[in-house]
One Martini backbone bead per residue (centre of mass of N, CA, C, O) as a GRO file, in nm:
protein
   80
    1MET     BB    1  -1.655  -3.133   0.394
    2GLN     BB    2  -1.824  -3.258   0.168
    3HIS     BB    3  -1.905  -2.993   0.035
    4THR     BB    4  -1.620  -2.904  -0.039
    5GLN     BB    5  -1.549  -3.144  -0.222
    6THR     BB    6  -1.782  -3.101  -0.421
    7LEU     BB    7  -1.709  -2.814  -0.504
    8LYS     BB    8  -1.430  -2.875  -0.616
    9PHE     BB    9  -1.524  -3.075  -0.831
   10ASP     BB   10  -1.714  -2.879  -0.984
   11ILE     BB   11  -1.496  -2.677  -1.060
   12ILE     BB   12  -1.310  -2.868  -1.216
   13SER     BB   13  -1.527  -2.953  -1.424
   14ALA     BB   14  -1.582  -2.658  -1.536
   15LEU     BB   15  -1.301  -2.604  -1.671
   16ASP     BB   16  -1.342  -2.771  -1.940
   17SER     BB   17  -1.549  -2.534  -2.065
   18LEU     BB   18  -1.321  -2.331  -2.080
   19PRO     BB   19  -1.149  -2.097  -2.207
   20GLU     BB   20  -0.833  -1.980  -2.192
   21GLU     BB   21  -0.901  -1.689  -2.109
   22SER     BB   22  -1.073  -1.772  -1.862
   23LEU     BB   23  -0.850  -1.922  -1.712
   24GLN     BB   24  -0.674  -1.674  -1.664
   25LEU     BB   25  -0.883  -1.514  -1.504
   26LEU     BB   26  -0.917  -1.726  -1.283
   27PHE     BB   27  -0.627  -1.728  -1.186
   28ASP     BB   28  -0.618  -1.429  -1.101
   29PHE     BB   29  -0.852  -1.450  -0.897
   30VAL     BB   30  -0.724  -1.659  -0.712
   31ALA     BB   31  -0.481  -1.486  -0.635
   32PHE     BB   32  -0.648  -1.263  -0.506
   33LEU     BB   33  -0.783  -1.443  -0.287
   34GLN     BB   34  -0.520  -1.527  -0.148
   35VAL     BB   35  -0.434  -1.245  -0.058
   36ARG     BB   36  -0.702  -1.168   0.094
   37SER     BB   37  -0.681  -1.434   0.300
   38LYS     BB   38  -0.468  -1.328   0.453
   39PRO     BB   39  -0.350  -1.250   0.732
   40ALA     BB   40  -0.314  -0.943   0.901
   41THR     BB   41  -0.032  -1.011   1.045
   42GLN     BB   42   0.146  -0.962   0.768
   43GLN     BB   43   0.144  -0.682   0.812
   44LYS     BB   44   0.259  -0.390   0.861
   45PRO     BB   45   0.328  -0.196   1.102
   46VAL     BB   46   0.214   0.070   1.273
   47ILE     BB   47   0.337   0.401   1.285
   48LYS     BB   48   0.334   0.624   1.535
   49LEU     BB   49   0.354   0.999   1.529
   50GLY     BB   50   0.263   1.081   1.787
   51GLY     BB   51   0.488   1.296   1.950
   52LEU     BB   52   0.754   1.337   1.784
   53TRP     BB   53   0.802   1.662   1.881
   54GLU     BB   54   0.829   1.615   2.165
   55GLY     BB   55   1.051   1.844   2.335
   56THR     BB   56   1.085   2.056   2.137
   57ALA     BB   57   1.129   2.335   2.005
   58THR     BB   58   0.975   2.619   1.929
   59ILE     BB   59   0.830   2.698   1.609
   60THR     BB   60   0.791   2.967   1.416
   61ASP     BB   61   0.708   3.149   1.145
   62GLU     BB   62   0.952   3.337   1.170
   63ASP     BB   63   1.170   3.119   1.173
   64ILE     BB   64   1.108   3.010   0.892
   65ALA     BB   65   1.143   3.273   0.732
   66GLU     BB   66   1.440   3.315   0.813
   67ALA     BB   67   1.551   3.048   0.699
   68ARG     BB   68   1.464   3.100   0.408
   69LEU     BB   69   1.623   3.360   0.366
   70GLU     BB   70   1.902   3.240   0.418
   71MET     BB   71   1.883   3.018   0.192
   72TRP     BB   72   1.703   3.194  -0.056
   73GLY     BB   73   1.747   3.508  -0.080
   74ASN     BB   74   1.980   3.497  -0.339
   75LEU     BB   75   1.822   3.365  -0.548
   76GLY     BB   76   1.915   3.473  -0.874
   77GLU     BB   77   2.130   3.722  -0.822
   78ARG     BB   78   2.350   3.564  -0.941
   79GLU     BB   79   2.607   3.535  -1.160
   80LEU     BB   80   2.772   3.287  -1.369
   0.00000   0.00000   0.00000
């Protein structure tokens, strides 16, 4: 604990010798460190997609080709 207090004091003392531009960089870096040190539990949960289509009908390449032909078969053939 004493070492931490001494380190904080040394850091604060060193700030007086830095130019304003460096202070801004230091502020940005501290913000980065704060985000990085947040516990991982605050992250969004991972949604597993394995088995998402389990139990659905089997779709073949031919089924997809037929559906595409139905949907897009005449595209560009009609005049407006």
